[in-house]
mmCIF file of N, CA and C in Angstrom:
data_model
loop_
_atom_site.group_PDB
_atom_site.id
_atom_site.type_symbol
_atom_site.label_atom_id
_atom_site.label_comp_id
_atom_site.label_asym_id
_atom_site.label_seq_id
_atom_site.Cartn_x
_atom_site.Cartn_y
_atom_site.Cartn_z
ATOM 1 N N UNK A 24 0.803 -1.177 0.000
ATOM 2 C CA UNK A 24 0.000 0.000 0.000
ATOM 3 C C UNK A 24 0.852 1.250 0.000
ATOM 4 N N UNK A 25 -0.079 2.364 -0.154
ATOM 5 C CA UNK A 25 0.912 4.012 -0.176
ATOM 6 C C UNK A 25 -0.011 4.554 0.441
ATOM 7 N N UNK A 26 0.962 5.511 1.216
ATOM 8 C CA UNK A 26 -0.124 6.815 1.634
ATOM 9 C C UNK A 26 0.546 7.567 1.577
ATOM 10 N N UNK A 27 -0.264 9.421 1.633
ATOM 11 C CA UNK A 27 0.872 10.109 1.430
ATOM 12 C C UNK A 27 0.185 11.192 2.333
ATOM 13 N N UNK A 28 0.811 12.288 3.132
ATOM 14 C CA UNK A 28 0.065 12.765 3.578
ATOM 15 C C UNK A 28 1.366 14.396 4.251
ATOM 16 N N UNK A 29 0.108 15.048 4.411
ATOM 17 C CA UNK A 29 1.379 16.534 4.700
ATOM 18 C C UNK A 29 0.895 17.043 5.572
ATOM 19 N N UNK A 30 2.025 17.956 6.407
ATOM 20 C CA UNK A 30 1.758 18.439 7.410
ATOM 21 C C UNK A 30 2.698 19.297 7.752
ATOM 22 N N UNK A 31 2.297 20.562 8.142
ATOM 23 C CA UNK A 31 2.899 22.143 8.121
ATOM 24 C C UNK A 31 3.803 22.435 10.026
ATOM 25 N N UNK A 32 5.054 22.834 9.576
ATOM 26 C CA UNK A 32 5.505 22.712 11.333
ATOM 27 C C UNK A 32 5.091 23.856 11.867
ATOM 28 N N UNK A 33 5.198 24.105 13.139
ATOM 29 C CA UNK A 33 4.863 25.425 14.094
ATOM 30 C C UNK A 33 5.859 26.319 13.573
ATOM 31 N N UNK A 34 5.156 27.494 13.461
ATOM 32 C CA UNK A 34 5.433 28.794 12.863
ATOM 33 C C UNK A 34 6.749 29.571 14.355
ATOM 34 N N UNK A 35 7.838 29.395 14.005
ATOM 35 C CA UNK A 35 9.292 29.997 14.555
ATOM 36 C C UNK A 35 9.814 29.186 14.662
ATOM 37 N N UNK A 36 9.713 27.733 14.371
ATOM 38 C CA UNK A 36 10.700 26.576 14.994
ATOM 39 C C UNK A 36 12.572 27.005 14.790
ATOM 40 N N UNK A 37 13.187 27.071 15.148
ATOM 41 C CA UNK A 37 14.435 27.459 15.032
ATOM 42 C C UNK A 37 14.862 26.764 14.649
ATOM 43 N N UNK A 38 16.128 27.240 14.072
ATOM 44 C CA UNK A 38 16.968 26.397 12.555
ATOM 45 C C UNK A 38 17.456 25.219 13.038
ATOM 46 N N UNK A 39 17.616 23.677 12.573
ATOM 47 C CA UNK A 39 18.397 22.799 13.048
ATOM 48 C C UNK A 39 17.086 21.736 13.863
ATOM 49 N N UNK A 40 15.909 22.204 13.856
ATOM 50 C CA UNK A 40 15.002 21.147 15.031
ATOM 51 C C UNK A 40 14.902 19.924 14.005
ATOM 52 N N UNK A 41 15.042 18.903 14.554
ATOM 53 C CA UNK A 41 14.737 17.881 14.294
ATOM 54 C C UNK A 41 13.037 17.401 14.544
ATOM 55 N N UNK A 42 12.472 16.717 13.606
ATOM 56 C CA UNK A 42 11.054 16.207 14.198
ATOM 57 C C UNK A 42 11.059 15.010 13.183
ATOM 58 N N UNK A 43 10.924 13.566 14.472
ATOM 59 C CA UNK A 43 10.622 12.331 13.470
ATOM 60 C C UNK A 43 9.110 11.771 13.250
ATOM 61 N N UNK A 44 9.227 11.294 12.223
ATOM 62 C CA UNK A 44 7.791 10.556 12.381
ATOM 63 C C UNK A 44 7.785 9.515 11.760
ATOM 64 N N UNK A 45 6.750 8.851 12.128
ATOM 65 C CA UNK A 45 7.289 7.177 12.082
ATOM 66 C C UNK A 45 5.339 6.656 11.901
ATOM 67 N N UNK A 46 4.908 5.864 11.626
ATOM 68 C CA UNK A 46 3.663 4.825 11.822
ATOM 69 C C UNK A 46 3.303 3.812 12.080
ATOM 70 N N UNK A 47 1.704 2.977 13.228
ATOM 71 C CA UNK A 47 1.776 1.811 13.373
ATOM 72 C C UNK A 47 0.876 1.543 12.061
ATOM 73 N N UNK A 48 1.149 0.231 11.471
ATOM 74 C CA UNK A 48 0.065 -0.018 10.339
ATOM 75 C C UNK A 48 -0.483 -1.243 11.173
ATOM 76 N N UNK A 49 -1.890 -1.184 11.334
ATOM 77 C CA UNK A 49 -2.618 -2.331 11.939
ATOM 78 C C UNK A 49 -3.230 -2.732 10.865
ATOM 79 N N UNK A 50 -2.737 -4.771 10.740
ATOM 80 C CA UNK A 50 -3.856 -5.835 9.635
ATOM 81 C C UNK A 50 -4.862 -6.344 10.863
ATOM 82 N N UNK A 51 -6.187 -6.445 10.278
ATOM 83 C CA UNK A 51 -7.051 -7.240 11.568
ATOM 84 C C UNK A 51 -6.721 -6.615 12.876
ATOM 85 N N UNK A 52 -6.693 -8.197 13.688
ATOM 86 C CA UNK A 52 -6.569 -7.316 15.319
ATOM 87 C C UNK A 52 -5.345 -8.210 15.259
ATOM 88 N N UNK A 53 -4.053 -7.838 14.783
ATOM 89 C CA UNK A 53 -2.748 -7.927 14.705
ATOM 90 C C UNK A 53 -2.019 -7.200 15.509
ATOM 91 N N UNK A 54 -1.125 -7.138 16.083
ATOM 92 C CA UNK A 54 0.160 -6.324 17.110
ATOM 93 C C UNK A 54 0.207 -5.245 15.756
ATOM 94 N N UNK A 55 0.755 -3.581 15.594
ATOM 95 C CA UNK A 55 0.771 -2.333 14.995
ATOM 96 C C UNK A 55 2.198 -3.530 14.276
ATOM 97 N N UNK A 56 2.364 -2.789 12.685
ATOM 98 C CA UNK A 56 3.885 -3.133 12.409
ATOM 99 C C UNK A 56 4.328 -1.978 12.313
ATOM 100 N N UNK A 57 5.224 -1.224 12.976
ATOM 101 C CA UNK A 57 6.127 0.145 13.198
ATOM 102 C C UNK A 57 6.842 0.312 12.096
ATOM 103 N N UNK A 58 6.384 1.835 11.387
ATOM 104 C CA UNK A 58 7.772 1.882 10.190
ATOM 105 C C UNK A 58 8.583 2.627 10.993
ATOM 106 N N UNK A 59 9.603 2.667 10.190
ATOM 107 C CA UNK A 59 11.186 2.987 10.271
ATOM 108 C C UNK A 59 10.662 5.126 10.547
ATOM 109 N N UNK A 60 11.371 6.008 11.452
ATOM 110 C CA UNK A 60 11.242 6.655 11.527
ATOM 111 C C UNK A 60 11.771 7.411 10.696
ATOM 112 N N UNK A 61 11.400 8.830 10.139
ATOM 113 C CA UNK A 61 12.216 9.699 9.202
ATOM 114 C C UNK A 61 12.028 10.949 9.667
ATOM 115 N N UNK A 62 13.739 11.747 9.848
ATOM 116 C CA UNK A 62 13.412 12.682 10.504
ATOM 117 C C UNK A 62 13.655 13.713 9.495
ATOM 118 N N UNK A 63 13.081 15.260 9.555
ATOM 119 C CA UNK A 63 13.212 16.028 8.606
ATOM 120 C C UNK A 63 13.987 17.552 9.674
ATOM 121 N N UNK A 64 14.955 17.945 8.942
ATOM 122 C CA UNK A 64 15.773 18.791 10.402
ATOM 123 C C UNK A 64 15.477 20.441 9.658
ATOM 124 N N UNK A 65 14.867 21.279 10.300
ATOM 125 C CA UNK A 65 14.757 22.054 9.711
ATOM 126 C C UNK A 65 15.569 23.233 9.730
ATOM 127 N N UNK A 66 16.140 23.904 7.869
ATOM 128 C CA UNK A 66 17.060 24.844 8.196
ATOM 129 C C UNK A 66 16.763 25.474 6.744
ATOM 130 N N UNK A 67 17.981 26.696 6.710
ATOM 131 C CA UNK A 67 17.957 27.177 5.262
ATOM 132 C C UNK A 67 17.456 26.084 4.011
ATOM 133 N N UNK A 68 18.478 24.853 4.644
ATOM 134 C CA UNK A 68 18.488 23.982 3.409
ATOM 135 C C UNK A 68 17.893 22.745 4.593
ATOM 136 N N UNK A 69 16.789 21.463 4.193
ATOM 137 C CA UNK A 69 16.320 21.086 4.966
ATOM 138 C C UNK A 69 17.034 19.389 4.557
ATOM 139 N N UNK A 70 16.837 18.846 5.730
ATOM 140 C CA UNK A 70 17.605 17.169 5.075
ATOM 141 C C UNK A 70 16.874 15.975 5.788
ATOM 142 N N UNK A 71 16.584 15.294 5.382
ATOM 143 C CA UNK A 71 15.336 13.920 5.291
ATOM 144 C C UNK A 71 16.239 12.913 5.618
ATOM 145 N N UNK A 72 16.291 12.263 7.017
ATOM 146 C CA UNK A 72 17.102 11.161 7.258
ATOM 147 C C UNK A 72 16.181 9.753 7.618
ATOM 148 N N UNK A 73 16.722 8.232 6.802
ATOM 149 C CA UNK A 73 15.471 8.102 7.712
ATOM 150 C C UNK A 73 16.381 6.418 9.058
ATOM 151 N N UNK A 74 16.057 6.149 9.573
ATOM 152 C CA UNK A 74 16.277 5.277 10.613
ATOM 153 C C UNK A 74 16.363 3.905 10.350
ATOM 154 N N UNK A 75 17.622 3.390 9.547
ATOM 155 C CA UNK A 75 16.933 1.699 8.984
ATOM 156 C C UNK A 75 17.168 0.898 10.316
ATOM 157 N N UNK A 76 16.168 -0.001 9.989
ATOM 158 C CA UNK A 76 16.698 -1.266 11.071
ATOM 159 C C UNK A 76 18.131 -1.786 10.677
ATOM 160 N N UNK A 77 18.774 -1.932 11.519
ATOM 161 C CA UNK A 77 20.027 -2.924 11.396
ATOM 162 C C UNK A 77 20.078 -3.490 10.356
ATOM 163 N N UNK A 78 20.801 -3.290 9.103
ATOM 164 C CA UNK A 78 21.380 -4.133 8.453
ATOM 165 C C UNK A 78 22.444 -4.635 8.004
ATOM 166 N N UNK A 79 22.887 -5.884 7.637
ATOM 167 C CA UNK A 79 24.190 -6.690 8.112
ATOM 168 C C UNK A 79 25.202 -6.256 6.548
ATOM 169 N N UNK A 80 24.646 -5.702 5.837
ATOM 170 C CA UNK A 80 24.668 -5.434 4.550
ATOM 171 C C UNK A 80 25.091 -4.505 3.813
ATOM 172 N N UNK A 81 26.143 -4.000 3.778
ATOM 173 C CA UNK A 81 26.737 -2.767 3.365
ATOM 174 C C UNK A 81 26.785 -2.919 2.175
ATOM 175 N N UNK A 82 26.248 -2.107 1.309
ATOM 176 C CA UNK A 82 26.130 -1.870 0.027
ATOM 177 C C UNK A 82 26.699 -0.229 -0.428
ATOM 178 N N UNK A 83 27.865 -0.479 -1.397
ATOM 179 C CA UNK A 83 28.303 1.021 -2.228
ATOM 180 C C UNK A 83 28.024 1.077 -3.539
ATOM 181 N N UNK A 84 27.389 2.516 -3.850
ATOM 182 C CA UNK A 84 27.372 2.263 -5.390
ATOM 183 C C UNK A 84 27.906 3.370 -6.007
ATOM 184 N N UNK A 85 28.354 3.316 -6.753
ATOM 185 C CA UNK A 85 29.218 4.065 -8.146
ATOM 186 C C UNK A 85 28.701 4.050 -9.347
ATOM 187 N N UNK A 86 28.632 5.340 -10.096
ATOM 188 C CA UNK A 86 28.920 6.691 -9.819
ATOM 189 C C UNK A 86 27.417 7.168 -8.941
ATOM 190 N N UNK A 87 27.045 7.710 -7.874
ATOM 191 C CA UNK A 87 25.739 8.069 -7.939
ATOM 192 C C UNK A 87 26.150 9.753 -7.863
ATOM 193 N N UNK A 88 25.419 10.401 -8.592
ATOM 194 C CA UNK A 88 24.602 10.429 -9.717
ATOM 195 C C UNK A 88 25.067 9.660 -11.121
ATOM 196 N N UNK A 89 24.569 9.439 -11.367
ATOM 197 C CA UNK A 89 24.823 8.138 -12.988
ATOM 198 C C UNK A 89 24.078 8.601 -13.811
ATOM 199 N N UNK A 90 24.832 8.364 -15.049
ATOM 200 C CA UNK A 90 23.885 8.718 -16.342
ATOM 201 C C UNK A 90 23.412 7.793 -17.602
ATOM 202 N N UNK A 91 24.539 6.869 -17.519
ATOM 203 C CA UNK A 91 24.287 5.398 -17.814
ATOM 204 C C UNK A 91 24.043 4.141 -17.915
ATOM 205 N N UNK A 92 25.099 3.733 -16.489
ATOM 206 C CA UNK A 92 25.085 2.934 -15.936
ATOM 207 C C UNK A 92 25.509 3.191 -14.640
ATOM 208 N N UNK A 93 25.317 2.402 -13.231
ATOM 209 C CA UNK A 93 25.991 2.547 -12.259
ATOM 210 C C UNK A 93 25.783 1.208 -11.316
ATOM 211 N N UNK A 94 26.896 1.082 -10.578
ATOM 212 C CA UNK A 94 26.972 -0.518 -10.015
ATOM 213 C C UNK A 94 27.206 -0.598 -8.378
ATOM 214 N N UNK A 95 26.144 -1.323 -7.786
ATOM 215 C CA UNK A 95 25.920 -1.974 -6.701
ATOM 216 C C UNK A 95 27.493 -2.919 -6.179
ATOM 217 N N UNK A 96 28.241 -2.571 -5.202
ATOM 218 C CA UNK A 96 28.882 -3.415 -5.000
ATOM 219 C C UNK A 96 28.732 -3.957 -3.014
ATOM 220 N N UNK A 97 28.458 -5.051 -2.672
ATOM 221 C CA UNK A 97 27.978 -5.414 -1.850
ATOM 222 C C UNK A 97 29.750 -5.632 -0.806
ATOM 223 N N UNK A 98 29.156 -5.817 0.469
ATOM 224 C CA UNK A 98 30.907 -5.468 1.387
ATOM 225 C C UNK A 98 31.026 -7.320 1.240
ATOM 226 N N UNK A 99 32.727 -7.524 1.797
ATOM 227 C CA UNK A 99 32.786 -8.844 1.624
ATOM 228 C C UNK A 99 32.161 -9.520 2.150
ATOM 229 N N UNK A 100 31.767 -8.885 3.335
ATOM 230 C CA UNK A 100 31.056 -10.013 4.589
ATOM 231 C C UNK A 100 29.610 -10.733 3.567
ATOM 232 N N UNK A 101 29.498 -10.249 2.835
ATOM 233 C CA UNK A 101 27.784 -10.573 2.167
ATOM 234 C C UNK A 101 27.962 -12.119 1.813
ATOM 235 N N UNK A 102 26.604 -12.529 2.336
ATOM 236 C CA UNK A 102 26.671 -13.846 2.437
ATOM 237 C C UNK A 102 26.482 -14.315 0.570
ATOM 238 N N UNK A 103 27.152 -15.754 0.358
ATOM 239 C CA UNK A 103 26.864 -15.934 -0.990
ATOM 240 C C UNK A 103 25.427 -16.061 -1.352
ATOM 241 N N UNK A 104 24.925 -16.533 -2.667
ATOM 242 C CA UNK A 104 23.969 -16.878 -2.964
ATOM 243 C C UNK A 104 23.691 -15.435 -4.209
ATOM 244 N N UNK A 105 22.506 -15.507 -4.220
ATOM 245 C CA UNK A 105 21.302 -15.032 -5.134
ATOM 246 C C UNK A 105 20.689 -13.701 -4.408
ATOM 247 N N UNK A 106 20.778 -12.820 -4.893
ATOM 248 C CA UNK A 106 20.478 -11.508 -4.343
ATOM 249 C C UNK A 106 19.242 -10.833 -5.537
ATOM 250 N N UNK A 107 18.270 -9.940 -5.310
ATOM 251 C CA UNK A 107 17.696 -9.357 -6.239
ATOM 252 C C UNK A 107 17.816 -7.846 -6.097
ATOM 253 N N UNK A 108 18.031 -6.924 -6.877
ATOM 254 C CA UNK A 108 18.350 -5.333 -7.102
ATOM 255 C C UNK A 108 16.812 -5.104 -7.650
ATOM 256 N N UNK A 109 16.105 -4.048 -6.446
ATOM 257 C CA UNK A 109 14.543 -3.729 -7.062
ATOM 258 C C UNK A 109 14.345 -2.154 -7.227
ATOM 259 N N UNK A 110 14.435 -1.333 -7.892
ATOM 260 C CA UNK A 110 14.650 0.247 -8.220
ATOM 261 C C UNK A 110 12.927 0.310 -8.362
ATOM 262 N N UNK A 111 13.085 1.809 -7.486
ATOM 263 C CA UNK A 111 11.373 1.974 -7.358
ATOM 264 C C UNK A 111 11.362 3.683 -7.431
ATOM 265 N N UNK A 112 10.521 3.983 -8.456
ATOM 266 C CA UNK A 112 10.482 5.807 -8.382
ATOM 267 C C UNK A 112 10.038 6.185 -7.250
ATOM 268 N N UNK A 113 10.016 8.125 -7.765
ATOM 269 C CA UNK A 113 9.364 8.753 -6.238
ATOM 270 C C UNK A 113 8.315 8.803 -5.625
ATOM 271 N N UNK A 114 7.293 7.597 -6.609
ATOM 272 C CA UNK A 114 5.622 7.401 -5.874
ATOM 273 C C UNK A 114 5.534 5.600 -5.362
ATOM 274 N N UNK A 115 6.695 5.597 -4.972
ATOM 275 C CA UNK A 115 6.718 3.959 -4.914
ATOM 276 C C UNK A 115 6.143 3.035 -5.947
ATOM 277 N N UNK A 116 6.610 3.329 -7.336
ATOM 278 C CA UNK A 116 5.956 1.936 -8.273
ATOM 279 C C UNK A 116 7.499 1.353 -8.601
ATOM 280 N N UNK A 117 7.529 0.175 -8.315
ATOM 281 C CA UNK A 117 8.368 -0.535 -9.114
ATOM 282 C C UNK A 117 8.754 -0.320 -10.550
ATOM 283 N N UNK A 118 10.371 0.324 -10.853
ATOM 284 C CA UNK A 118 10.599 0.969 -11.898
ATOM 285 C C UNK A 118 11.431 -0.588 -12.863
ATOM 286 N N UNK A 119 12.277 -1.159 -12.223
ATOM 287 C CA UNK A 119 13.320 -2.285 -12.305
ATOM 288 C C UNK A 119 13.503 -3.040 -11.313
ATOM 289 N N UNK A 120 13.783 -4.551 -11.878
ATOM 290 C CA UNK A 120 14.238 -5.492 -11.113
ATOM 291 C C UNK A 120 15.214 -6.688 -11.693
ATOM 292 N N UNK A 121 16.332 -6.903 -11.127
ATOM 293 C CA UNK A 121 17.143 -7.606 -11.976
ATOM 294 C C UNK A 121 17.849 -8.579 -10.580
ATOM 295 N N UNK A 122 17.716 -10.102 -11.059
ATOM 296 C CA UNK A 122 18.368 -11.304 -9.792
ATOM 297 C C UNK A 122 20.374 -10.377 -10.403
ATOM 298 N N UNK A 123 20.872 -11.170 -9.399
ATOM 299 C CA UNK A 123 22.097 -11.082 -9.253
ATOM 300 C C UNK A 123 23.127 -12.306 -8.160
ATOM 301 N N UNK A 124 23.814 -12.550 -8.679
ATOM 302 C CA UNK A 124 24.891 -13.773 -7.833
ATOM 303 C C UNK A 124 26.282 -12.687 -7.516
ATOM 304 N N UNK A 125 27.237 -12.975 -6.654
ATOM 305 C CA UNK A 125 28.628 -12.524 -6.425
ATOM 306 C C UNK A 125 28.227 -11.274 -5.881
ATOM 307 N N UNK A 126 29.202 -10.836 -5.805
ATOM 308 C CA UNK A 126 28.967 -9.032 -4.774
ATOM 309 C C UNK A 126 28.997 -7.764 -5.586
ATOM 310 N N UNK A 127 28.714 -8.109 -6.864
ATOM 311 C CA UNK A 127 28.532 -7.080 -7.964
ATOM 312 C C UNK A 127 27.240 -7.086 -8.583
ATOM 313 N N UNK A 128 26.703 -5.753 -9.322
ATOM 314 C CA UNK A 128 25.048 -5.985 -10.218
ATOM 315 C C UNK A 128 25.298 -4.376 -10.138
ATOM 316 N N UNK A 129 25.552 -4.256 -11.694
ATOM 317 C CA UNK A 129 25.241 -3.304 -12.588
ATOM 318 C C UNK A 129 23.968 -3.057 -13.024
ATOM 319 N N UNK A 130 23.699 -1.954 -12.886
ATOM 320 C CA UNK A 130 22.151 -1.362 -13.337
ATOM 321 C C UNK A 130 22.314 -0.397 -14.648
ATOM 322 N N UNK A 131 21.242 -0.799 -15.381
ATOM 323 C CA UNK A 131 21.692 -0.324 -16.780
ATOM 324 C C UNK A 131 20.527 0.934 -16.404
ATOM 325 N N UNK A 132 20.614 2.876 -17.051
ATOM 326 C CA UNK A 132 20.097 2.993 -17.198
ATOM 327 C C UNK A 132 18.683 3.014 -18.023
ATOM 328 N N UNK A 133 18.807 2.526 -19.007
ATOM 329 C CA UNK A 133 17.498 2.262 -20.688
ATOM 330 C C UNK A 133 16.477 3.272 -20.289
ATOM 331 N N UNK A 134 15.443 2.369 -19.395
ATOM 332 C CA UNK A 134 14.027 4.003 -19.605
ATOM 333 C C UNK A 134 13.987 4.226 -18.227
ATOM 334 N N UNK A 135 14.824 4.462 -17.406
ATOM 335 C CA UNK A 135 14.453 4.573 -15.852
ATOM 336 C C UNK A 135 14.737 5.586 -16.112
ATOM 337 N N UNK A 136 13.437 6.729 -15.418
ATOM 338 C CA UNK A 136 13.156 7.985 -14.952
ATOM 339 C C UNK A 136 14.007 8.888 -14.518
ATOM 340 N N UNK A 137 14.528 9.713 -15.176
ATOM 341 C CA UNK A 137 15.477 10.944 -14.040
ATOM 342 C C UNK A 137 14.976 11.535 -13.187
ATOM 343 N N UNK A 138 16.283 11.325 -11.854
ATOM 344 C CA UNK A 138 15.236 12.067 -10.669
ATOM 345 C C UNK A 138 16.195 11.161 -9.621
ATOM 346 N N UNK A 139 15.321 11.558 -8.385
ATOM 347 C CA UNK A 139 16.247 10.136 -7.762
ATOM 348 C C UNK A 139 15.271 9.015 -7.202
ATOM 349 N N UNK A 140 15.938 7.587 -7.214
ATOM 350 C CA UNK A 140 15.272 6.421 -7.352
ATOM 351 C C UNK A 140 15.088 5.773 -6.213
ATOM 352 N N UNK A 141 14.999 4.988 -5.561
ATOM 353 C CA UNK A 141 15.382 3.957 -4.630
ATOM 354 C C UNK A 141 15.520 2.887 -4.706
ATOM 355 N N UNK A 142 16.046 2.384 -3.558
ATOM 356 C CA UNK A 142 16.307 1.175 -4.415
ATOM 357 C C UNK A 142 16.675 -0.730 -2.871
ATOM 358 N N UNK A 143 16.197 -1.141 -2.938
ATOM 359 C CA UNK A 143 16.474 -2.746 -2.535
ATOM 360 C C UNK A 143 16.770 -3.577 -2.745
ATOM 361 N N UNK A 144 17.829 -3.742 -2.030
ATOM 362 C CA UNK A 144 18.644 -5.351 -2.170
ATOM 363 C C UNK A 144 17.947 -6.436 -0.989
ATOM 364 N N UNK A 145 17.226 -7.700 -1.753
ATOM 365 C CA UNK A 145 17.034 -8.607 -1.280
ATOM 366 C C UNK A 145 17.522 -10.099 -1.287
ATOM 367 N N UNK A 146 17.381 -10.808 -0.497
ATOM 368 C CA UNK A 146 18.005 -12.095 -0.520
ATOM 369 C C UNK A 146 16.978 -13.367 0.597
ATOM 370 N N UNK A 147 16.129 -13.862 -0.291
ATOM 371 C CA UNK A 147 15.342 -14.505 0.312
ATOM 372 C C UNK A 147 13.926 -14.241 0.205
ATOM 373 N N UNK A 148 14.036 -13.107 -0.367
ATOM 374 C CA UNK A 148 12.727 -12.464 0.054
ATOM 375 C C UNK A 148 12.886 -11.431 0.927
ATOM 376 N N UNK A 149 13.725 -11.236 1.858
ATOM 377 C CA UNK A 149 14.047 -10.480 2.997
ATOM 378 C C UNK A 149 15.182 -9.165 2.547
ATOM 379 N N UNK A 150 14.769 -8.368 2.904
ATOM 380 C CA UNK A 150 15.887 -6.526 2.623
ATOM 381 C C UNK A 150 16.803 -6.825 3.023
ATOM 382 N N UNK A 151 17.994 -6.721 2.349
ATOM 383 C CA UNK A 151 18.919 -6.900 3.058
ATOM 384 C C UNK A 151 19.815 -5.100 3.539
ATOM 385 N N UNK A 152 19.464 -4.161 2.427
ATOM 386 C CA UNK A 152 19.859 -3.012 2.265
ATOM 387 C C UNK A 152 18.784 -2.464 1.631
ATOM 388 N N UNK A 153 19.480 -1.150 1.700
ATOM 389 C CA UNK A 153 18.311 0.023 1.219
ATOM 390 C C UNK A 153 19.039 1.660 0.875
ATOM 391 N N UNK A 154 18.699 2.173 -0.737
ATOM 392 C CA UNK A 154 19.231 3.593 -0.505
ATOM 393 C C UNK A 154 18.380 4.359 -1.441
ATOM 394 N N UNK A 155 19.059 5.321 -1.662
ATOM 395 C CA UNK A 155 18.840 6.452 -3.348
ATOM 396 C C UNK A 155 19.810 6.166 -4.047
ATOM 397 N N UNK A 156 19.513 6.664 -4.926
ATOM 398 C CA UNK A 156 20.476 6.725 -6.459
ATOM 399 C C UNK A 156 20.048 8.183 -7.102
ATOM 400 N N UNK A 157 20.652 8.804 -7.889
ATOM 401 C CA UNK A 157 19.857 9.424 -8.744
ATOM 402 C C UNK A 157 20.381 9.795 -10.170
ATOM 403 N N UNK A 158 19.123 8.801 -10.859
ATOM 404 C CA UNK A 158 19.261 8.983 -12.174
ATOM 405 C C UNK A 158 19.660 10.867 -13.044
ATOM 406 N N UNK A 159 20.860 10.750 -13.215
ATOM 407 C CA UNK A 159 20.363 12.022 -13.803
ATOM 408 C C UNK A 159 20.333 12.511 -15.334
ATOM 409 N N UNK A 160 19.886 13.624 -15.497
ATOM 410 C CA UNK A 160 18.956 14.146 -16.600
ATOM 411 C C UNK A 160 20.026 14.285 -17.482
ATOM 412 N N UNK A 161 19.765 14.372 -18.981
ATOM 413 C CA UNK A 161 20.836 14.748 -19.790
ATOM 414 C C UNK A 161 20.552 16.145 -20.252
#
């Protein structure tokens, strides 16, 4: 699911405040599942951080910003096997998805959107990582 929703801060907040916000999503009469908090710090220039759970998974990628291509390289510790790379635009639709083996997976740009992307590395089914990228414009 998506939701999207806005909300205006108190009028003088001084430069630098931090304010997080986070949600329970209730299925049925299920325990809340808590998202990940994201805090937005407010200043001249404002910056969106958000809180991942622990992951074992260090992922670098090169070049970001990219205009062609740019490549996922996973840290050694990454366990072997079968990994999947899932790139999703700025309204959450699934833009790309490509499996991958070894600690490398190049992403081709072809018709992915300029702007910036996001993006998940899974293994199992399960996240292993999580970032941005951003495609950029020619």
């Amino acid at each position: 699911g998506f939701i999207q929703f806005s909300i205006y801060p108190v009028d003088g907040l001084p430069q630098g405040t931090a304010v997080g916000n986070s949600a329970a999503i209730y299925f049925d009469q299920n325990k809340p599942v808590i998202t990940n908090t994201v805090w937005r710090t407010y200043g001249e220039y404002y910056t969106v951080k958000t809180d991942e759970p622990s992951l074992d998974l260090n992922v670098t990628v090169a070049p970001n910003p990219f205009m062609e291509k740019t490549t996922f390289t996973l840290s050694e510790k990454a366990a072997s096997g079968q990994y999947r790379l899932v790139i999703f635009d700025a309204l959450g639709k699934q833009v790309s998805a490509q499996d991958f083996t070894g600690n490398q997976c190049t992403l081709q740009r072809d018709a992915l959107p300029s702007g910036v992307l996001f993006w998940n590395i899974l293994k199992d089914g399960e996240r292993q990582a999580s970032g941005r990228i951003i495609a950029a414009g020619e």
